[in-house]
C-alpha cells in the first residue's frame, strides 16, 4: 500500500471539527512573543503557512494560562486583552485557509526559571517542595508547595484561559498534562509527595488534572478539549516506576 492510500490522508472527525487528513501540527515552543507575552505579528504568518492545506489541524505552541503559570522568556500568554487580540489575528488567518487551530494551555510549576519568576513577581511552586534534578537554569530552587486554595486558583486559571481562547477564535484547547510541567508534577509520584486530597494515592494524584479537565470542559464544551499525557517520559524528573495504574485511572476519569 502506498502512502497516498493510507488512512493518514482520510478524513477524521475530532470533537466537532471535520479534518480532511490526519497530519496534525504538534505544539512547538518558539519563544517568539514579546516581553509582555503577546504573540508578535510574524506569528500570524507562521501559523497561516502551516494551515495552507484546507482541513488541517494545528495545535499552538504551549501558552501560559496566567502570569504565575509562566517562567520562561517570550512565551505567549492568554490571560489579558492584548494577548487575546493578538491570538485573534492568528485564528482568523488560519480559518481563512479553511483550517482549524487549538491552543495548548500551559503552566510550568517547578521548572520555571528562577530569575524570570523573580522579575515577574511570582513564586516557583509545585505539588511538593521537591526540586527539579536537572533544571534548565544553573540555579536550583526548591519549589514552594501549593496550598489547596492556590491549587483551586490554578484550576480557575486554566478555565479562564480556555474561555479566553474561545474569545480569541480558537476551535478548541489542549491541556498540557505532560512533560514534567505543573499538572504532571501532581500526577506523578516522582514529584508529588503530598498527603492531602491532592496526593498520596492514585486517585488523589489524578485530582488536579481531572478537576482542570472537568472545569475546562464545563466552560467550553467537552468536544473542544484535548489532554496531552506522557506516561513513560522521564523528562524533567518524571518517569514513575509504575505508570500504568496511575494513567489508567487518569484516562478512565477523562472518559467520564
PDB file of C-alpha atoms in Angstrom:
ATOM      1  CA  UNK A   1       0.000   0.000   0.000  1.00  0.00           C
ATOM      2  CA  UNK A   2       1.358   3.433  -0.925  1.00  0.00           C
ATOM      3  CA  UNK A   3       1.435   6.367   1.474  1.00  0.00           C
ATOM      4  CA  UNK A   4      -1.231   8.087  -0.597  1.00  0.00           C
ATOM      5  CA  UNK A   5      -3.572   5.143   0.032  1.00  0.00           C
ATOM      6  CA  UNK A   6      -3.003   5.031   3.794  1.00  0.00           C
ATOM      7  CA  UNK A   7      -5.518   6.209   6.380  1.00  0.00           C
ATOM      8  CA  UNK A   8      -3.192   9.146   7.057  1.00  0.00           C
ATOM      9  CA  UNK A   9      -4.929  11.035   4.274  1.00  0.00           C
ATOM     10  CA  UNK A  10      -8.504  10.014   5.124  1.00  0.00           C
ATOM     11  CA  UNK A  11     -10.901  12.483   6.777  1.00  0.00           C
ATOM     12  CA  UNK A  12     -11.354  12.320  10.554  1.00  0.00           C
ATOM     13  CA  UNK A  13     -13.820  13.985  12.909  1.00  0.00           C
ATOM     14  CA  UNK A  14     -12.194  15.273  16.126  1.00  0.00           C
ATOM     15  CA  UNK A  15     -14.816  16.583  18.526  1.00  0.00           C
ATOM     16  CA  UNK A  16     -16.852  18.903  16.345  1.00  0.00           C
ATOM     17  CA  UNK A  17     -14.032  19.539  13.847  1.00  0.00           C
ATOM     18  CA  UNK A  18     -14.017  17.757  10.471  1.00  0.00           C
ATOM     19  CA  UNK A  19     -10.416  17.236   9.373  1.00  0.00           C
ATOM     20  CA  UNK A  20      -9.563  16.365   5.774  1.00  0.00           C
ATOM     21  CA  UNK A  21      -6.475  14.366   6.779  1.00  0.00           C
ATOM     22  CA  UNK A  22      -4.676  13.144   9.928  1.00  0.00           C
ATOM     23  CA  UNK A  23      -1.429  15.112   9.794  1.00  0.00           C
ATOM     24  CA  UNK A  24      -1.527  17.490  12.778  1.00  0.00           C
ATOM     25  CA  UNK A  25       0.939  20.205  13.748  1.00  0.00           C
ATOM     26  CA  UNK A  26       2.129  19.382  17.268  1.00  0.00           C
ATOM     27  CA  UNK A  27       2.862  22.147  19.802  1.00  0.00           C
ATOM     28  CA  UNK A  28       6.295  23.682  19.255  1.00  0.00           C
ATOM     29  CA  UNK A  29       7.667  26.122  21.833  1.00  0.00           C
ATOM     30  CA  UNK A  30       9.094  29.032  19.843  1.00  0.00           C
ATOM     31  CA  UNK A  31       9.932  31.924  22.253  1.00  0.00           C
ATOM     32  CA  UNK A  32       8.604  34.445  19.733  1.00  0.00           C
ATOM     33  CA  UNK A  33       6.258  36.535  21.900  1.00  0.00           C
ATOM     34  CA  UNK A  34       7.201  39.983  23.161  1.00  0.00           C
ATOM     35  CA  UNK A  35       8.289  40.722  26.728  1.00  0.00           C
ATOM     36  CA  UNK A  36       4.629  41.035  27.791  1.00  0.00           C
ATOM     37  CA  UNK A  37       3.861  37.555  26.434  1.00  0.00           C
ATOM     38  CA  UNK A  38       1.880  38.901  23.468  1.00  0.00           C
ATOM     39  CA  UNK A  39       2.347  36.966  20.190  1.00  0.00           C
ATOM     40  CA  UNK A  40       4.328  39.021  17.683  1.00  0.00           C
ATOM     41  CA  UNK A  41       2.808  39.899  14.270  1.00  0.00           C
ATOM     42  CA  UNK A  42       5.087  37.446  12.447  1.00  0.00           C
ATOM     43  CA  UNK A  43       3.284  34.644  14.302  1.00  0.00           C
ATOM     44  CA  UNK A  44       0.289  35.221  12.032  1.00  0.00           C
ATOM     45  CA  UNK A  45       2.376  34.212   9.017  1.00  0.00           C
ATOM     46  CA  UNK A  46       3.900  31.243  10.859  1.00  0.00           C
ATOM     47  CA  UNK A  47       0.548  29.589  11.546  1.00  0.00           C
ATOM     48  CA  UNK A  48      -1.113  30.660   8.286  1.00  0.00           C
ATOM     49  CA  UNK A  49       1.662  28.969   6.303  1.00  0.00           C
ATOM     50  CA  UNK A  50       1.103  25.718   8.186  1.00  0.00           C
ATOM     51  CA  UNK A  51      -2.653  25.897   7.617  1.00  0.00           C
ATOM     52  CA  UNK A  52      -2.350  26.131   3.824  1.00  0.00           C
ATOM     53  CA  UNK A  53      -3.939  22.724   3.176  1.00  0.00           C
ATOM     54  CA  UNK A  54      -7.666  23.099   3.959  1.00  0.00           C
ATOM     55  CA  UNK A  55      -8.934  20.889   6.758  1.00  0.00           C
ATOM     56  CA  UNK A  56      -5.634  20.831   8.681  1.00  0.00           C
ATOM     57  CA  UNK A  57      -5.477  20.896  12.495  1.00  0.00           C
ATOM     58  CA  UNK A  58      -2.801  22.991  14.188  1.00  0.00           C
ATOM     59  CA  UNK A  59      -2.027  22.951  17.911  1.00  0.00           C
ATOM     60  CA  UNK A  60      -0.281  26.100  19.063  1.00  0.00           C
ATOM     61  CA  UNK A  61       2.931  26.429  20.962  1.00  0.00           C
ATOM     62  CA  UNK A  62       2.336  25.972  24.695  1.00  0.00           C
ATOM     63  CA  UNK A  63       0.696  29.128  26.056  1.00  0.00           C
ATOM     64  CA  UNK A  64       0.689  30.361  29.649  1.00  0.00           C
ATOM     65  CA  UNK A  65      -2.699  30.319  31.349  1.00  0.00           C
ATOM     66  CA  UNK A  66      -1.605  33.108  33.731  1.00  0.00           C
ATOM     67  CA  UNK A  67       1.475  35.081  34.700  1.00  0.00           C
ATOM     68  CA  UNK A  68       2.076  32.812  37.713  1.00  0.00           C
ATOM     69  CA  UNK A  69       1.962  29.823  35.378  1.00  0.00           C
ATOM     70  CA  UNK A  70       4.962  31.130  33.460  1.00  0.00           C
ATOM     71  CA  UNK A  71       8.695  31.270  33.989  1.00  0.00           C
ATOM     72  CA  UNK A  72      10.351  31.251  30.555  1.00  0.00           C
ATOM     73  CA  UNK A  73      11.060  34.279  28.357  1.00  0.00           C
ATOM     74  CA  UNK A  74       8.986  35.372  25.372  1.00  0.00           C
ATOM     75  CA  UNK A  75       6.389  32.629  25.622  1.00  0.00           C
ATOM     76  CA  UNK A  76       2.852  33.758  24.717  1.00  0.00           C
ATOM     77  CA  UNK A  77       0.026  34.007  27.215  1.00  0.00           C
ATOM     78  CA  UNK A  78      -3.756  34.101  27.078  1.00  0.00           C
ATOM     79  CA  UNK A  79      -4.743  35.993  30.234  1.00  0.00           C
ATOM     80  CA  UNK A  80      -5.225  39.579  29.047  1.00  0.00           C
ATOM     81  CA  UNK A  81      -6.938  41.562  26.295  1.00  0.00           C
ATOM     82  CA  UNK A  82      -3.771  42.345  24.331  1.00  0.00           C
ATOM     83  CA  UNK A  83      -2.877  38.664  24.164  1.00  0.00           C
ATOM     84  CA  UNK A  84      -6.414  37.695  23.162  1.00  0.00           C
ATOM     85  CA  UNK A  85      -6.437  40.307  20.387  1.00  0.00           C
ATOM     86  CA  UNK A  86      -3.097  39.107  19.007  1.00  0.00           C
ATOM     87  CA  UNK A  87      -4.266  35.499  19.002  1.00  0.00           C
ATOM     88  CA  UNK A  88      -7.482  36.554  17.225  1.00  0.00           C
ATOM     89  CA  UNK A  89      -5.382  37.748  14.277  1.00  0.00           C
ATOM     90  CA  UNK A  90      -3.777  34.298  14.171  1.00  0.00           C
ATOM     91  CA  UNK A  91      -7.001  32.291  14.347  1.00  0.00           C
ATOM     92  CA  UNK A  92      -8.564  34.493  11.669  1.00  0.00           C
ATOM     93  CA  UNK A  93      -5.617  33.767   9.363  1.00  0.00           C
ATOM     94  CA  UNK A  94      -5.892  30.010   9.960  1.00  0.00           C
ATOM     95  CA  UNK A  95      -9.645  29.995   9.398  1.00  0.00           C
ATOM     96  CA  UNK A  96      -9.178  31.985   6.184  1.00  0.00           C
ATOM     97  CA  UNK A  97      -7.221  28.953   4.960  1.00  0.00           C
ATOM     98  CA  UNK A  98     -10.224  26.764   5.939  1.00  0.00           C
ATOM     99  CA  UNK A  99      -8.177  25.002   8.617  1.00  0.00           C
ATOM    100  CA  UNK A 100      -8.514  24.647  12.393  1.00  0.00           C
ATOM    101  CA  UNK A 101      -6.451  25.619  15.419  1.00  0.00           C
ATOM    102  CA  UNK A 102      -6.396  24.505  19.069  1.00  0.00           C
ATOM    103  CA  UNK A 103      -4.472  26.305  21.811  1.00  0.00           C
ATOM    104  CA  UNK A 104      -2.249  24.329  24.175  1.00  0.00           C
ATOM    105  CA  UNK A 105      -2.732  25.556  27.762  1.00  0.00           C
ATOM    106  CA  UNK A 106       0.386  25.503  29.945  1.00  0.00           C
ATOM    107  CA  UNK A 107       1.637  26.139  33.474  1.00  0.00           C
ATOM    108  CA  UNK A 108       5.271  25.427  34.341  1.00  0.00           C
ATOM    109  CA  UNK A 109       5.396  24.882  38.095  1.00  0.00           C
ATOM    110  CA  UNK A 110       8.840  23.982  39.417  1.00  0.00           C
ATOM    111  CA  UNK A 111      10.599  24.174  36.036  1.00  0.00           C
ATOM    112  CA  UNK A 112      10.211  27.960  35.870  1.00  0.00           C
ATOM    113  CA  UNK A 113      13.483  29.856  35.504  1.00  0.00           C
ATOM    114  CA  UNK A 114      14.158  31.448  38.936  1.00  0.00           C
ATOM    115  CA  UNK A 115      15.322  34.821  37.619  1.00  0.00           C
ATOM    116  CA  UNK A 116      12.242  35.188  35.426  1.00  0.00           C
ATOM    117  CA  UNK A 117       9.971  34.278  38.338  1.00  0.00           C
ATOM    118  CA  UNK A 118      11.636  36.974  40.433  1.00  0.00           C
ATOM    119  CA  UNK A 119      11.476  39.547  37.633  1.00  0.00           C
ATOM    120  CA  UNK A 120       7.778  38.886  37.005  1.00  0.00           C
ATOM    121  CA  UNK A 121       6.855  38.691  40.683  1.00  0.00           C
ATOM    122  CA  UNK A 122       5.695  35.151  41.412  1.00  0.00           C
ATOM    123  CA  UNK A 123       6.913  32.162  43.411  1.00  0.00           C
ATOM    124  CA  UNK A 124       8.184  28.921  41.948  1.00  0.00           C
ATOM    125  CA  UNK A 125       5.619  26.363  43.057  1.00  0.00           C
ATOM    126  CA  UNK A 126       4.762  22.701  42.633  1.00  0.00           C
ATOM    127  CA  UNK A 127       2.775  19.870  44.150  1.00  0.00           C
ATOM    128  CA  UNK A 128       5.541  19.372  46.737  1.00  0.00           C
ATOM    129  CA  UNK A 129       8.845  21.006  47.758  1.00  0.00           C
ATOM    130  CA  UNK A 130      10.873  18.693  45.512  1.00  0.00           C
ATOM    131  CA  UNK A 131      13.439  20.490  43.323  1.00  0.00           C
ATOM    132  CA  UNK A 132      13.999  19.509  39.731  1.00  0.00           C
ATOM    133  CA  UNK A 133      17.032  17.240  39.392  1.00  0.00           C
ATOM    134  CA  UNK A 134      18.398  18.787  36.176  1.00  0.00           C
ATOM    135  CA  UNK A 135      16.909  22.265  35.811  1.00  0.00           C
ATOM    136  CA  UNK A 136      17.240  24.366  32.683  1.00  0.00           C
ATOM    137  CA  UNK A 137      18.742  27.099  34.850  1.00  0.00           C
ATOM    138  CA  UNK A 138      22.022  26.554  36.756  1.00  0.00           C
ATOM    139  CA  UNK A 139      20.229  27.899  39.823  1.00  0.00           C
ATOM    140  CA  UNK A 140      18.486  25.094  41.736  1.00  0.00           C
ATOM    141  CA  UNK A 141      15.427  26.266  43.666  1.00  0.00           C
ATOM    142  CA  UNK A 142      13.197  24.205  45.941  1.00  0.00           C
ATOM    143  CA  UNK A 143       9.623  24.992  44.888  1.00  0.00           C
ATOM    144  CA  UNK A 144       7.032  26.061  47.407  1.00  0.00           C
ATOM    145  CA  UNK A 145       4.216  23.553  47.925  1.00  0.00           C
ATOM    146  CA  UNK A 146       0.918  24.902  46.671  1.00  0.00           C
ATOM    147  CA  UNK A 147      -1.875  25.258  49.207  1.00  0.00           C
ATOM    148  CA  UNK A 148      -5.281  23.800  48.368  1.00  0.00           C
ATOM    149  CA  UNK A 149      -6.568  27.340  47.869  1.00  0.00           C
ATOM    150  CA  UNK A 150      -3.768  28.046  45.383  1.00  0.00           C
ATOM    151  CA  UNK A 151      -4.489  24.792  43.547  1.00  0.00           C
ATOM    152  CA  UNK A 152      -8.073  25.957  43.101  1.00  0.00           C
ATOM    153  CA  UNK A 153      -6.741  29.258  41.765  1.00  0.00           C
ATOM    154  CA  UNK A 154      -4.671  27.435  39.154  1.00  0.00           C
ATOM    155  CA  UNK A 155      -7.722  25.408  38.143  1.00  0.00           C
ATOM    156  CA  UNK A 156      -9.507  28.715  37.693  1.00  0.00           C
ATOM    157  CA  UNK A 157      -6.594  29.981  35.594  1.00  0.00           C
ATOM    158  CA  UNK A 158      -6.955  27.045  33.196  1.00  0.00           C
ATOM    159  CA  UNK A 159     -10.716  27.538  32.958  1.00  0.00           C
ATOM    160  CA  UNK A 160     -10.427  31.267  32.293  1.00  0.00           C
ATOM    161  CA  UNK A 161      -7.653  30.660  29.764  1.00  0.00           C
ATOM    162  CA  UNK A 162      -9.929  28.262  27.883  1.00  0.00           C
ATOM    163  CA  UNK A 163     -12.689  30.877  27.841  1.00  0.00           C
ATOM    164  CA  UNK A 164     -10.197  33.453  26.598  1.00  0.00           C
ATOM    165  CA  UNK A 165      -9.112  31.053  23.859  1.00  0.00           C
ATOM    166  CA  UNK A 166     -12.720  30.838  22.702  1.00  0.00           C
ATOM    167  CA  UNK A 167     -12.902  34.646  22.678  1.00  0.00           C
ATOM    168  CA  UNK A 168      -9.747  34.637  20.548  1.00  0.00           C
ATOM    169  CA  UNK A 169     -11.451  32.384  17.996  1.00  0.00           C
ATOM    170  CA  UNK A 170      -9.852  29.019  18.714  1.00  0.00           C
ATOM    171  CA  UNK A 171     -11.630  25.812  17.721  1.00  0.00           C
ATOM    172  CA  UNK A 172     -10.566  24.071  20.925  1.00  0.00           C
ATOM    173  CA  UNK A 173      -7.829  23.688  23.517  1.00  0.00           C
ATOM    174  CA  UNK A 174      -5.311  21.068  24.553  1.00  0.00           C
ATOM    175  CA  UNK A 175      -4.464  20.887  28.274  1.00  0.00           C
ATOM    176  CA  UNK A 176      -0.731  20.287  28.714  1.00  0.00           C
ATOM    177  CA  UNK A 177      -0.659  17.484  31.281  1.00  0.00           C
ATOM    178  CA  UNK A 178       2.697  16.090  30.146  1.00  0.00           C
ATOM    179  CA  UNK A 179       6.409  16.792  30.080  1.00  0.00           C
ATOM    180  CA  UNK A 180       7.058  17.338  33.772  1.00  0.00           C
ATOM    181  CA  UNK A 181       5.179  20.645  33.933  1.00  0.00           C
ATOM    182  CA  UNK A 182       2.774  21.665  36.697  1.00  0.00           C
ATOM    183  CA  UNK A 183      -0.048  19.211  36.035  1.00  0.00           C
ATOM    184  CA  UNK A 184       2.401  16.327  35.549  1.00  0.00           C
ATOM    185  CA  UNK A 185       4.089  17.330  38.815  1.00  0.00           C
ATOM    186  CA  UNK A 186       0.831  16.413  40.553  1.00  0.00           C
ATOM    187  CA  UNK A 187       0.129  13.258  38.535  1.00  0.00           C
ATOM    188  CA  UNK A 188       3.494  11.545  39.012  1.00  0.00           C
ATOM    189  CA  UNK A 189       4.833  10.321  42.355  1.00  0.00           C
ATOM    190  CA  UNK A 190       8.400  11.273  41.467  1.00  0.00           C
ATOM    191  CA  UNK A 191       7.383  14.818  42.425  1.00  0.00           C
ATOM    192  CA  UNK A 192       4.077  14.608  44.294  1.00  0.00           C
ATOM    193  CA  UNK A 193       4.759  13.762  47.948  1.00  0.00           C
ATOM    194  CA  UNK A 194       1.577  15.312  49.376  1.00  0.00           C
ATOM    195  CA  UNK A 195      -0.646  13.514  51.872  1.00  0.00           C
ATOM    196  CA  UNK A 196      -3.855  15.500  51.368  1.00  0.00           C
ATOM    197  CA  UNK A 197      -6.622  15.288  48.759  1.00  0.00           C
ATOM    198  CA  UNK A 198      -4.118  16.111  46.010  1.00  0.00           C
ATOM    199  CA  UNK A 199      -1.543  13.433  46.805  1.00  0.00           C
ATOM    200  CA  UNK A 200      -0.769  10.111  48.454  1.00  0.00           C
ATOM    201  CA  UNK A 201      -2.866   7.833  46.241  1.00  0.00           C
ATOM    202  CA  UNK A 202      -3.518   7.267  42.558  1.00  0.00           C
ATOM    203  CA  UNK A 203      -6.913   8.923  42.885  1.00  0.00           C
ATOM    204  CA  UNK A 204      -5.569  11.964  44.713  1.00  0.00           C
ATOM    205  CA  UNK A 205      -2.606  12.463  42.393  1.00  0.00           C
ATOM    206  CA  UNK A 206      -5.063  12.461  39.482  1.00  0.00           C
ATOM    207  CA  UNK A 207      -7.367  15.007  41.083  1.00  0.00           C
ATOM    208  CA  UNK A 208      -5.704  18.219  39.868  1.00  0.00           C
ATOM    209  CA  UNK A 209      -5.634  17.130  36.226  1.00  0.00           C
ATOM    210  CA  UNK A 210      -9.193  15.813  36.321  1.00  0.00           C
ATOM    211  CA  UNK A 211     -10.520  18.950  38.012  1.00  0.00           C
ATOM    212  CA  UNK A 212      -8.785  21.107  35.409  1.00  0.00           C
ATOM    213  CA  UNK A 213     -10.203  18.989  32.580  1.00  0.00           C
ATOM    214  CA  UNK A 214     -13.735  18.989  34.005  1.00  0.00           C
ATOM    215  CA  UNK A 215     -13.654  22.711  34.648  1.00  0.00           C
ATOM    216  CA  UNK A 216     -12.468  23.459  31.129  1.00  0.00           C
ATOM    217  CA  UNK A 217     -14.959  21.030  29.568  1.00  0.00           C
ATOM    218  CA  UNK A 218     -17.824  22.561  31.541  1.00  0.00           C
ATOM    219  CA  UNK A 219     -16.743  26.035  30.427  1.00  0.00           C
ATOM    220  CA  UNK A 220     -16.311  25.498  26.679  1.00  0.00           C
ATOM    221  CA  UNK A 221     -17.714  22.033  25.908  1.00  0.00           C
ATOM    222  CA  UNK A 222     -16.030  18.645  26.177  1.00  0.00           C
ATOM    223  CA  UNK A 223     -15.923  18.282  22.389  1.00  0.00           C
ATOM    224  CA  UNK A 224     -13.438  21.181  22.286  1.00  0.00           C
ATOM    225  CA  UNK A 225     -10.998  19.804  24.864  1.00  0.00           C
ATOM    226  CA  UNK A 226      -7.976  17.527  24.497  1.00  0.00           C
ATOM    227  CA  UNK A 227      -5.365  16.478  27.056  1.00  0.00           C
ATOM    228  CA  UNK A 228      -1.705  15.706  26.435  1.00  0.00           C
ATOM    229  CA  UNK A 229      -0.128  12.987  28.632  1.00  0.00           C
ATOM    230  CA  UNK A 230       3.351  11.418  28.791  1.00  0.00           C
ATOM    231  CA  UNK A 231       3.201   8.291  30.989  1.00  0.00           C
ATOM    232  CA  UNK A 232       6.646   6.935  30.072  1.00  0.00           C
ATOM    233  CA  UNK A 233       8.594  10.151  29.708  1.00  0.00           C
ATOM    234  CA  UNK A 234      11.426  10.771  32.202  1.00  0.00           C
ATOM    235  CA  UNK A 235      11.994  14.365  31.117  1.00  0.00           C
ATOM    236  CA  UNK A 236      12.327  16.949  33.915  1.00  0.00           C
ATOM    237  CA  UNK A 237      12.344  14.427  36.719  1.00  0.00           C
ATOM    238  CA  UNK A 238       9.289  12.410  35.740  1.00  0.00           C
ATOM    239  CA  UNK A 239       9.174   8.689  34.964  1.00  0.00           C
ATOM    240  CA  UNK A 240       7.372   6.942  37.827  1.00  0.00           C
ATOM    241  CA  UNK A 241       8.171   3.249  38.224  1.00  0.00           C
ATOM    242  CA  UNK A 242       4.613   2.024  37.660  1.00  0.00           C
ATOM    243  CA  UNK A 243       2.816   4.473  35.371  1.00  0.00           C
ATOM    244  CA  UNK A 244       0.127   2.123  34.067  1.00  0.00           C
ATOM    245  CA  UNK A 245      -2.176   2.136  37.149  1.00  0.00           C
ATOM    246  CA  UNK A 246      -1.806   5.900  37.533  1.00  0.00           C
ATOM    247  CA  UNK A 247      -2.517   6.797  33.935  1.00  0.00           C
ATOM    248  CA  UNK A 248      -5.234   4.169  33.543  1.00  0.00           C
ATOM    249  CA  UNK A 249      -7.085   5.962  36.326  1.00  0.00           C
ATOM    250  CA  UNK A 250      -6.480   9.319  34.641  1.00  0.00           C
ATOM    251  CA  UNK A 251      -7.771   8.111  31.277  1.00  0.00           C
ATOM    252  CA  UNK A 252     -10.833   6.496  32.839  1.00  0.00           C
ATOM    253  CA  UNK A 253     -11.519   9.738  34.690  1.00  0.00           C
ATOM    254  CA  UNK A 254     -11.230  11.757  31.497  1.00  0.00           C
ATOM    255  CA  UNK A 255     -13.760   9.476  29.793  1.00  0.00           C
ATOM    256  CA  UNK A 256     -16.409  10.197  32.411  1.00  0.00           C
TER     257      UNK A 256
END
